[in-house]
Amino acid sequence: KMQSLGSSGDELVNVIHGLASGNIYKANQSDEIPSLPGAYLLAVFLANPFDLSVSTLPATTLPRGWYIYAGSARGPGGLKARVGRHLRRGKSPRWHIDPLTEAATEMFASLYVEGRECGLMTKVIKSQRFQVPVPGFGSSDCRICPSHLAAFIA
């Protein structure tokens, strides 16, 4: 059983399980993540407003709260390599999500072996429990999703 993430974090876990059943991992469990291809929902909690500056997107301030990022891991090392990197601190920025993971005070990932990130994000948005805070975030190569980042409405 995962340690409590506070009422809104626990609620988020329940909402994610209602969207798609996946295995949830916290940062201290990254060794247990399978090295298989798939998709994931990465949850990050920002305890303070965060000034997001990504060169390809308009600058914005994200309010305090939980955010979900949908991604895929199909390269070498699969989910273990990609999600393990996201959960690790002190990395050099490569992906849109990296500044948020560095600022996050809580993080966890829900993994879907052989899953697809756009299918997950479609479920997230259709649930009406999330809103898109930054159009185009993490989805520059996507023609389906308005964003691969969603803010949880607690």
Tab-separated table of N, CA and C in Angstrom:
chain	number	residue	atom	x	y	z
A	1	LYS	N	0.849	-1.197	0.000
A	1	LYS	CA	0.000	0.000	0.000
A	1	LYS	C	0.878	1.237	0.000
A	2	MET	N	0.508	2.196	-0.836
A	2	MET	CA	1.274	3.422	-0.958
A	2	MET	C	0.967	4.353	0.215
A	3	GLN	N	1.975	5.042	0.702
A	3	GLN	CA	1.811	6.015	1.771
A	3	GLN	C	0.869	7.114	1.305
A	4	SER	N	0.090	7.667	2.226
A	4	SER	CA	-0.867	8.716	1.899
A	4	SER	C	-0.170	9.929	1.287
A	5	LEU	N	-0.825	10.540	0.298
A	5	LEU	CA	-0.314	11.740	-0.360
A	5	LEU	C	-1.108	12.965	0.061
A	6	GLY	N	-1.866	12.876	1.137
A	6	GLY	CA	-2.766	13.951	1.524
A	6	GLY	C	-4.091	13.747	0.808
A	7	SER	N	-5.116	14.440	1.254
A	7	SER	CA	-6.452	14.163	0.733
A	7	SER	C	-6.568	14.363	-0.773
A	8	SER	N	-6.011	15.446	-1.321
A	8	SER	CA	-6.143	15.658	-2.774
A	8	SER	C	-5.286	14.664	-3.556
A	9	GLY	N	-4.128	14.279	-3.015
A	9	GLY	CA	-3.286	13.288	-3.688
A	9	GLY	C	-3.916	11.909	-3.682
A	10	ASP	N	-4.517	11.533	-2.543
A	10	ASP	CA	-5.204	10.245	-2.465
A	10	ASP	C	-6.412	10.235	-3.403
A	11	GLU	N	-7.110	11.365	-3.479
A	11	GLU	CA	-8.244	11.486	-4.399
A	11	GLU	C	-7.768	11.334	-5.843
A	12	LEU	N	-6.620	11.931	-6.165
A	12	LEU	CA	-6.059	11.823	-7.508
A	12	LEU	C	-5.741	10.363	-7.844
A	13	VAL	N	-5.142	9.638	-6.904
A	13	VAL	CA	-4.849	8.217	-7.121
A	13	VAL	C	-6.139	7.470	-7.462
A	14	ASN	N	-7.205	7.744	-6.718
A	14	ASN	CA	-8.485	7.079	-6.976
A	14	ASN	C	-9.041	7.445	-8.347
A	15	VAL	N	-8.912	8.697	-8.738
A	15	VAL	CA	-9.388	9.130	-10.058
A	15	VAL	C	-8.583	8.426	-11.153
A	16	ILE	N	-7.266	8.355	-10.997
A	16	ILE	CA	-6.415	7.685	-11.991
A	16	ILE	C	-6.812	6.215	-12.109
A	17	HIS	N	-7.024	5.549	-10.981
A	17	HIS	CA	-7.436	4.132	-11.023
A	17	HIS	C	-8.780	3.973	-11.718
A	18	GLY	N	-9.662	4.968	-11.578
A	18	GLY	CA	-10.950	4.919	-12.253
A	18	GLY	C	-10.841	5.097	-13.762
A	19	LEU	N	-9.788	5.776	-14.214
A	19	LEU	CA	-9.590	6.002	-15.648
A	19	LEU	C	-9.006	4.778	-16.329
A	20	ALA	N	-7.987	4.208	-15.710
A	20	ALA	CA	-7.291	3.049	-16.284
A	20	ALA	C	-6.497	2.395	-15.159
A	21	SER	N	-6.595	1.107	-15.054
A	21	SER	CA	-5.902	0.403	-13.983
A	21	SER	C	-4.417	0.254	-14.332
A	22	GLY	N	-3.579	0.865	-13.532
A	22	GLY	CA	-2.136	0.772	-13.730
A	22	GLY	C	-1.453	0.582	-12.394
A	23	ASN	N	-0.180	0.216	-12.427
A	23	ASN	CA	0.600	0.078	-11.201
A	23	ASN	C	1.234	1.413	-10.866
A	24	ILE	N	1.114	1.833	-9.605
A	24	ILE	CA	1.618	3.133	-9.177
A	24	ILE	C	2.947	2.968	-8.450
A	25	TYR	N	3.888	3.848	-8.805
A	25	TYR	CA	5.227	3.843	-8.216
A	25	TYR	C	5.588	5.245	-7.751
A	26	LYS	N	6.188	5.330	-6.565
A	26	LYS	CA	6.741	6.596	-6.073
A	26	LYS	C	8.239	6.607	-6.376
A	27	ALA	N	8.876	7.754	-6.157
A	27	ALA	CA	10.286	7.928	-6.501
A	27	ALA	C	11.175	6.880	-5.834
A	28	ASN	N	10.886	6.529	-4.590
A	28	ASN	CA	11.733	5.558	-3.888
A	28	ASN	C	11.488	4.128	-4.353
A	29	GLN	N	10.603	3.933	-5.324
A	29	GLN	CA	10.318	2.601	-5.862
A	29	GLN	C	10.787	2.464	-7.307
A	30	SER	N	11.592	3.383	-7.792
A	30	SER	CA	11.961	3.375	-9.213
A	30	SER	C	12.719	2.105	-9.619
A	31	ASP	N	13.381	1.442	-8.674
A	31	ASP	CA	14.076	0.186	-8.998
A	31	ASP	C	13.097	-0.927	-9.366
A	32	GLU	N	11.855	-0.787	-8.938
A	32	GLU	CA	10.846	-1.819	-9.173
A	32	GLU	C	10.116	-1.646	-10.510
A	33	ILE	N	10.338	-0.539	-11.205
A	33	ILE	CA	9.639	-0.259	-12.464
A	33	ILE	C	10.128	-1.231	-13.542
A	34	PRO	N	9.211	-1.838	-14.300
A	34	PRO	CA	9.622	-2.784	-15.342
A	34	PRO	C	10.287	-2.087	-16.534
A	35	SER	N	11.219	-2.785	-17.172
A	35	SER	CA	11.933	-2.263	-18.352
A	35	SER	C	11.179	-2.627	-19.629
A	36	LEU	N	9.883	-2.416	-19.622
A	36	LEU	CA	9.039	-2.776	-20.759
A	36	LEU	C	8.530	-1.514	-21.443
A	37	PRO	N	8.160	-1.612	-22.720
A	37	PRO	CA	7.602	-0.435	-23.390
A	37	PRO	C	6.184	-0.164	-22.905
A	38	GLY	N	5.792	1.104	-22.944
A	38	GLY	CA	4.438	1.446	-22.546
A	38	GLY	C	4.245	2.932	-22.401
A	39	ALA	N	3.182	3.277	-21.690
A	39	ALA	CA	2.848	4.678	-21.441
A	39	ALA	C	2.714	4.865	-19.937
A	40	TYR	N	2.657	6.130	-19.528
A	40	TYR	CA	2.564	6.419	-18.107
A	40	TYR	C	1.841	7.736	-17.883
A	41	LEU	N	1.286	7.860	-16.701
A	41	LEU	CA	0.781	9.131	-16.197
A	41	LEU	C	1.679	9.501	-15.031
A	42	LEU	N	2.358	10.618	-15.156
A	42	LEU	CA	3.248	11.108	-14.109
A	42	LEU	C	2.503	12.198	-13.357
A	43	ALA	N	2.340	12.024	-12.050
A	43	ALA	CA	1.670	13.017	-11.213
A	43	ALA	C	2.715	13.805	-10.450
A	44	VAL	N	2.621	15.129	-10.506
A	44	VAL	CA	3.542	15.999	-9.768
A	44	VAL	C	2.715	16.989	-8.945
A	45	PHE	N	3.165	17.206	-7.715
A	45	PHE	CA	2.508	18.192	-6.859
A	45	PHE	C	3.416	19.396	-6.718
A	46	LEU	N	2.881	20.553	-7.081
A	46	LEU	CA	3.597	21.819	-6.914
A	46	LEU	C	3.040	22.487	-5.662
A	47	ALA	N	3.866	22.603	-4.630
A	47	ALA	CA	3.428	23.182	-3.359
A	47	ALA	C	3.290	24.696	-3.443
A	48	ASN	N	3.941	25.293	-4.436
A	48	ASN	CA	3.907	26.738	-4.629
A	48	ASN	C	3.641	27.041	-6.099
A	49	PRO	N	3.113	28.234	-6.406
A	49	PRO	CA	2.979	28.604	-7.823
A	49	PRO	C	4.334	28.470	-8.508
A	50	PHE	N	4.302	28.055	-9.768
A	50	PHE	CA	5.536	27.782	-10.501
A	50	PHE	C	5.535	28.538	-11.824
A	51	ASP	N	6.577	29.341	-12.038
A	51	ASP	CA	6.733	30.073	-13.296
A	51	ASP	C	7.342	29.134	-14.322
A	52	LEU	N	6.533	28.726	-15.278
A	52	LEU	CA	6.965	27.791	-16.307
A	52	LEU	C	7.456	28.567	-17.518
A	53	SER	N	8.675	28.287	-17.896
A	53	SER	CA	9.262	28.920	-19.066
A	53	SER	C	9.873	27.838	-19.944
A	54	VAL	N	9.180	27.537	-21.037
A	54	VAL	CA	9.646	26.556	-22.018
A	54	VAL	C	9.763	27.312	-23.332
A	55	SER	N	10.903	27.189	-23.983
A	55	SER	CA	11.188	28.030	-25.154
A	55	SER	C	10.125	27.956	-26.243
A	56	THR	N	9.467	26.819	-26.400
A	56	THR	CA	8.507	26.654	-27.490
A	56	THR	C	7.075	27.011	-27.100
A	57	LEU	N	6.848	27.422	-25.839
A	57	LEU	CA	5.502	27.723	-25.352
A	57	LEU	C	5.476	29.080	-24.666
A	58	PRO	N	4.292	29.705	-24.600
A	58	PRO	CA	4.206	30.977	-23.877
A	58	PRO	C	4.507	30.779	-22.382
A	59	ALA	N	5.192	31.729	-21.776
A	59	ALA	CA	5.471	31.653	-20.337
A	59	ALA	C	4.150	31.736	-19.576
A	60	THR	N	4.066	30.973	-18.495
A	60	THR	CA	2.854	30.963	-17.682
A	60	THR	C	3.209	30.617	-16.244
A	61	THR	N	2.325	30.949	-15.337
A	61	THR	CA	2.490	30.558	-13.944
A	61	THR	C	1.460	29.482	-13.629
A	62	LEU	N	1.944	28.337	-13.183
A	62	LEU	CA	1.055	27.247	-12.788
A	62	LEU	C	0.729	27.402	-11.307
A	63	PRO	N	-0.555	27.388	-10.947
A	63	PRO	CA	-0.900	27.493	-9.524
A	63	PRO	C	-0.523	26.228	-8.752
A	64	ARG	N	-0.498	26.358	-7.446
A	64	ARG	CA	-0.247	25.223	-6.558
A	64	ARG	C	-1.257	24.124	-6.876
A	65	GLY	N	-0.799	22.866	-6.856
A	65	GLY	CA	-1.722	21.761	-7.053
A	65	GLY	C	-1.078	20.572	-7.727
A	66	TRP	N	-1.916	19.581	-8.020
A	66	TRP	CA	-1.490	18.349	-8.686
A	66	TRP	C	-1.638	18.488	-10.191
A	67	TYR	N	-0.661	17.964	-10.917
A	67	TYR	CA	-0.656	17.952	-12.381
A	67	TYR	C	-0.357	16.541	-12.861
A	68	ILE	N	-0.944	16.199	-13.979
A	68	ILE	CA	-0.722	14.894	-14.606
A	68	ILE	C	-0.067	15.132	-15.959
A	69	TYR	N	0.969	14.369	-16.233
A	69	TYR	CA	1.656	14.416	-17.523
A	69	TYR	C	1.581	13.023	-18.136
A	70	ALA	N	1.134	12.945	-19.383
A	70	ALA	CA	1.073	11.660	-20.088
A	70	ALA	C	2.285	11.543	-20.996
A	71	GLY	N	2.967	10.418	-20.905
A	71	GLY	CA	4.147	10.192	-21.735
A	71	GLY	C	4.237	8.741	-22.160
A	72	SER	N	5.190	8.487	-23.044
A	72	SER	CA	5.412	7.110	-23.486
A	72	SER	C	6.890	6.772	-23.365
A	73	ALA	N	7.145	5.490	-23.288
A	73	ALA	CA	8.512	4.992	-23.142
A	73	ALA	C	8.648	3.752	-24.013
A	74	ARG	N	9.161	3.949	-25.200
A	74	ARG	CA	9.282	2.836	-26.147
A	74	ARG	C	10.734	2.547	-26.525
A	75	GLY	N	11.650	3.356	-26.018
A	75	GLY	CA	13.061	3.189	-26.356
A	75	GLY	C	13.761	2.218	-25.419
A	76	PRO	N	15.102	2.201	-25.484
A	76	PRO	CA	15.894	1.308	-24.625
A	76	PRO	C	15.581	1.549	-23.139
A	77	GLY	N	15.361	0.486	-22.425
A	77	GLY	CA	15.066	0.593	-20.995
A	77	GLY	C	13.600	0.806	-20.694
A	78	GLY	N	12.798	1.130	-21.708
A	78	GLY	CA	11.356	1.251	-21.557
A	78	GLY	C	10.915	2.157	-20.424
A	79	LEU	N	9.879	1.718	-19.724
A	79	LEU	CA	9.283	2.505	-18.645
A	79	LEU	C	10.273	2.768	-17.515
A	80	LYS	N	11.103	1.782	-17.197
A	80	LYS	CA	12.069	1.948	-16.098
A	80	LYS	C	13.003	3.123	-16.366
A	81	ALA	N	13.525	3.204	-17.588
A	81	ALA	CA	14.469	4.279	-17.922
A	81	ALA	C	13.773	5.640	-17.939
A	82	ARG	N	12.641	5.731	-18.629
A	82	ARG	CA	11.978	7.035	-18.776
A	82	ARG	C	11.359	7.519	-17.475
A	83	VAL	N	10.553	6.696	-16.839
A	83	VAL	CA	9.884	7.118	-15.609
A	83	VAL	C	10.898	7.273	-14.482
A	84	GLY	N	11.889	6.390	-14.426
A	84	GLY	CA	12.955	6.537	-13.435
A	84	GLY	C	13.649	7.879	-13.562
A	85	ARG	N	13.884	8.317	-14.796
A	85	ARG	CA	14.498	9.629	-15.026
A	85	ARG	C	13.588	10.745	-14.518
A	86	HIS	N	12.299	10.660	-14.842
A	86	HIS	CA	11.358	11.695	-14.394
A	86	HIS	C	11.310	11.790	-12.872
A	87	LEU	N	11.397	10.664	-12.187
A	87	LEU	CA	11.297	10.653	-10.733
A	87	LEU	C	12.600	11.053	-10.036
A	88	ARG	N	13.698	11.104	-10.783
A	88	ARG	CA	15.014	11.435	-10.233
A	88	ARG	C	15.191	12.957	-10.161
A	89	ARG	N	15.914	13.407	-9.172
A	89	ARG	CA	16.238	14.839	-9.008
A	89	ARG	C	17.602	15.147	-9.626
A	90	GLY	N	17.822	16.415	-9.978
A	90	GLY	CA	19.134	16.867	-10.423
A	90	GLY	C	19.486	16.540	-11.858
A	91	LYS	N	18.492	16.286	-12.685
A	91	LYS	CA	18.769	15.965	-14.098
A	91	LYS	C	18.860	17.249	-14.921
A	92	SER	N	19.548	17.185	-16.045
A	92	SER	CA	19.572	18.343	-16.935
A	92	SER	C	18.277	18.334	-17.757
A	93	PRO	N	17.687	19.511	-17.993
A	93	PRO	CA	16.395	19.566	-18.681
A	93	PRO	C	16.473	19.046	-20.118
A	94	ARG	N	15.533	18.158	-20.461
A	94	ARG	CA	15.449	17.632	-21.811
A	94	ARG	C	14.014	17.676	-22.324
A	95	TRP	N	13.059	17.335	-21.457
A	95	TRP	CA	11.651	17.278	-21.822
A	95	TRP	C	10.905	18.451	-21.187
A	96	HIS	N	9.748	18.797	-21.739
A	96	HIS	CA	8.925	19.879	-21.180
A	96	HIS	C	8.639	19.664	-19.695
A	97	ILE	N	8.467	18.414	-19.272
A	97	ILE	CA	8.072	18.100	-17.902
A	97	ILE	C	9.220	18.268	-16.900
A	98	ASP	N	10.457	18.288	-17.355
A	98	ASP	CA	11.603	18.303	-16.431
A	98	ASP	C	11.589	19.437	-15.414
A	99	PRO	N	11.297	20.690	-15.793
A	99	PRO	CA	11.268	21.740	-14.764
A	99	PRO	C	10.213	21.491	-13.679
A	100	LEU	N	9.088	20.897	-14.046
A	100	LEU	CA	8.051	20.602	-13.056
A	100	LEU	C	8.494	19.506	-12.109
A	101	THR	N	9.175	18.481	-12.637
A	101	THR	CA	9.617	17.397	-11.754
A	101	THR	C	10.683	17.889	-10.781
A	102	GLU	N	11.465	18.852	-11.196
A	102	GLU	CA	12.483	19.405	-10.290
A	102	GLU	C	11.840	20.264	-9.196
A	103	ALA	N	10.713	20.912	-9.514
A	103	ALA	CA	10.028	21.779	-8.545
A	103	ALA	C	9.038	21.015	-7.666
A	104	ALA	N	8.662	19.823	-8.076
A	104	ALA	CA	7.626	19.061	-7.369
A	104	ALA	C	8.057	18.670	-5.961
A	105	THR	N	7.099	18.700	-5.041
A	105	THR	CA	7.366	18.223	-3.681
A	105	THR	C	6.878	16.785	-3.501
A	106	GLU	N	5.987	16.319	-4.370
A	106	GLU	CA	5.516	14.928	-4.386
A	106	GLU	C	5.407	14.495	-5.839
A	107	MET	N	5.720	13.229	-6.102
A	107	MET	CA	5.575	12.670	-7.446
A	107	MET	C	5.251	11.187	-7.348
A	108	PHE	N	4.478	10.724	-8.310
A	108	PHE	CA	4.294	9.291	-8.489
A	108	PHE	C	3.921	9.058	-9.942
A	109	ALA	N	4.045	7.830	-10.382
A	109	ALA	CA	3.712	7.479	-11.763
A	109	ALA	C	2.811	6.264	-11.776
A	110	SER	N	1.864	6.266	-12.694
A	110	SER	CA	1.015	5.110	-12.946
A	110	SER	C	1.410	4.571	-14.314
A	111	LEU	N	1.758	3.283	-14.366
A	111	LEU	CA	2.336	2.695	-15.580
A	111	LEU	C	1.350	1.777	-16.295
A	112	TYR	N	1.446	1.803	-17.627
A	112	TYR	CA	0.558	1.016	-18.476
A	112	TYR	C	1.408	0.337	-19.541
A	113	VAL	N	1.814	-0.913	-19.259
A	113	VAL	CA	2.644	-1.665	-20.199
A	113	VAL	C	1.863	-1.795	-21.505
A	114	GLU	N	2.540	-1.476	-22.603
A	114	GLU	CA	1.956	-1.479	-23.952
A	114	GLU	C	0.880	-0.409	-24.148
A	115	GLY	N	0.684	0.488	-23.169
A	115	GLY	CA	-0.316	1.541	-23.291
A	115	GLY	C	0.137	2.651	-24.235
A	116	ARG	N	-0.776	3.558	-24.542
A	116	ARG	CA	-0.520	4.699	-25.426
A	116	ARG	C	-0.837	6.000	-24.689
A	117	GLU	N	0.099	6.953	-24.753
A	117	GLU	CA	-0.063	8.197	-24.009
A	117	GLU	C	-1.290	8.990	-24.447
A	118	CYS	N	-1.598	9.027	-25.725
A	118	CYS	CA	-2.750	9.805	-26.195
A	118	CYS	C	-4.063	9.169	-25.742
A	119	GLY	N	-4.112	7.856	-25.683
A	119	GLY	CA	-5.289	7.186	-25.150
A	119	GLY	C	-5.499	7.532	-23.686
A	120	LEU	N	-4.407	7.582	-22.930
A	120	LEU	CA	-4.492	7.956	-21.515
A	120	LEU	C	-4.934	9.404	-21.368
A	121	MET	N	-4.337	10.305	-22.150
A	121	MET	CA	-4.682	11.723	-22.026
A	121	MET	C	-6.123	11.977	-22.450
A	122	THR	N	-6.602	11.249	-23.437
A	122	THR	CA	-8.005	11.384	-23.838
A	122	THR	C	-8.921	11.032	-22.672
A	123	LYS	N	-8.602	9.946	-21.952
A	123	LYS	CA	-9.399	9.558	-20.781
A	123	LYS	C	-9.311	10.616	-19.684
A	124	VAL	N	-8.114	11.159	-19.473
A	124	VAL	CA	-7.911	12.188	-18.450
A	124	VAL	C	-8.804	13.393	-18.746
A	125	ILE	N	-8.756	13.887	-19.966
A	125	ILE	CA	-9.517	15.087	-20.325
A	125	ILE	C	-11.025	14.814	-20.306
A	126	LYS	N	-11.451	13.664	-20.830
A	126	LYS	CA	-12.885	13.332	-20.863
A	126	LYS	C	-13.473	13.130	-19.473
A	127	SER	N	-12.631	12.847	-18.471
A	127	SER	CA	-13.122	12.601	-17.112
A	127	SER	C	-13.721	13.855	-16.474
A	128	GLN	N	-13.401	15.004	-17.011
A	128	GLN	CA	-13.842	16.303	-16.484
A	128	GLN	C	-13.341	16.564	-15.068
A	129	ARG	N	-12.277	15.862	-14.659
A	129	ARG	CA	-11.638	16.107	-13.366
A	129	ARG	C	-10.333	16.889	-13.546
A	130	PHE	N	-10.031	17.240	-14.796
A	130	PHE	CA	-8.780	17.912	-15.121
A	130	PHE	C	-9.058	19.043	-16.114
A	131	GLN	N	-8.151	20.004	-16.152
A	131	GLN	CA	-8.204	21.032	-17.181
A	131	GLN	C	-6.816	21.195	-17.778
A	132	VAL	N	-6.762	21.712	-18.998
A	132	VAL	CA	-5.489	21.895	-19.695
A	132	VAL	C	-4.930	23.279	-19.341
A	133	PRO	N	-3.808	23.324	-18.606
A	133	PRO	CA	-3.250	24.616	-18.208
A	133	PRO	C	-2.324	25.241	-19.255
A	134	VAL	N	-1.697	24.402	-20.092
A	134	VAL	CA	-0.728	24.883	-21.079
A	134	VAL	C	-0.931	24.109	-22.386
A	135	PRO	N	-1.681	24.687	-23.342
A	135	PRO	CA	-1.864	23.991	-24.617
A	135	PRO	C	-0.519	23.706	-25.285
A	136	GLY	N	-0.388	22.495	-25.824
A	136	GLY	CA	0.832	22.103	-26.526
A	136	GLY	C	1.933	21.550	-25.646
A	137	PHE	N	1.757	21.556	-24.324
A	137	PHE	CA	2.796	21.095	-23.409
A	137	PHE	C	3.023	19.599	-23.582
A	138	GLY	N	4.260	19.223	-23.881
A	138	GLY	CA	4.634	17.824	-23.990
A	138	GLY	C	4.004	17.100	-25.164
A	139	SER	N	3.362	17.843	-26.043
A	139	SER	CA	2.639	17.198	-27.137
A	139	SER	C	2.966	17.835	-28.487
A	140	SER	N	4.189	18.323	-28.627
A	140	SER	CA	4.564	18.997	-29.881
A	140	SER	C	4.507	18.062	-31.083
A	141	ASP	N	4.614	16.749	-30.841
A	141	ASP	CA	4.548	15.787	-31.946
A	141	ASP	C	3.187	15.093	-32.024
A	142	CYS	N	2.199	15.608	-31.296
A	142	CYS	CA	0.890	14.968	-31.212
A	142	CYS	C	-0.148	15.756	-32.000
A	143	ARG	N	-0.953	15.051	-32.765
A	143	ARG	CA	-2.023	15.682	-33.543
A	143	ARG	C	-3.394	15.448	-32.914
A	144	ILE	N	-3.439	14.739	-31.773
A	144	ILE	CA	-4.705	14.342	-31.159
A	144	ILE	C	-5.020	15.180	-29.921
A	145	CYS	N	-4.034	15.324	-29.049
A	145	CYS	CA	-4.256	15.926	-27.730
A	145	CYS	C	-3.987	17.431	-27.718
A	146	PRO	N	-4.787	18.179	-26.960
A	146	PRO	CA	-4.512	19.609	-26.822
A	146	PRO	C	-3.244	19.861	-26.004
A	147	SER	N	-2.884	18.898	-25.170
A	147	SER	CA	-1.719	18.999	-24.291
A	147	SER	C	-1.504	17.625	-23.685
A	148	HIS	N	-0.278	17.378	-23.213
A	148	HIS	CA	-0.036	16.153	-22.455
A	148	HIS	C	0.129	16.482	-20.972
A	149	LEU	N	-0.263	17.705	-20.592
A	149	LEU	CA	-0.260	18.120	-19.194
A	149	LEU	C	-1.678	18.537	-18.824
A	150	ALA	N	-2.135	18.074	-17.664
A	150	ALA	CA	-3.463	18.448	-17.186
A	150	ALA	C	-3.386	18.762	-15.687
A	151	ALA	N	-4.150	19.760	-15.280
A	151	ALA	CA	-4.229	20.146	-13.880
A	151	ALA	C	-5.419	19.431	-13.239
A	152	PHE	N	-5.197	18.835	-12.076
A	152	PHE	CA	-6.253	18.117	-11.359
A	152	PHE	C	-7.163	19.114	-10.676
A	153	ILE	N	-8.467	18.936	-10.856
A	153	ILE	CA	-9.452	19.771	-10.172
A	153	ILE	C	-9.882	19.003	-8.928
A	154	ALA	N	-9.306	19.378	-7.793
A	154	ALA	CA	-9.568	18.632	-6.538
A	154	ALA	C	-10.922	19.012	-5.957
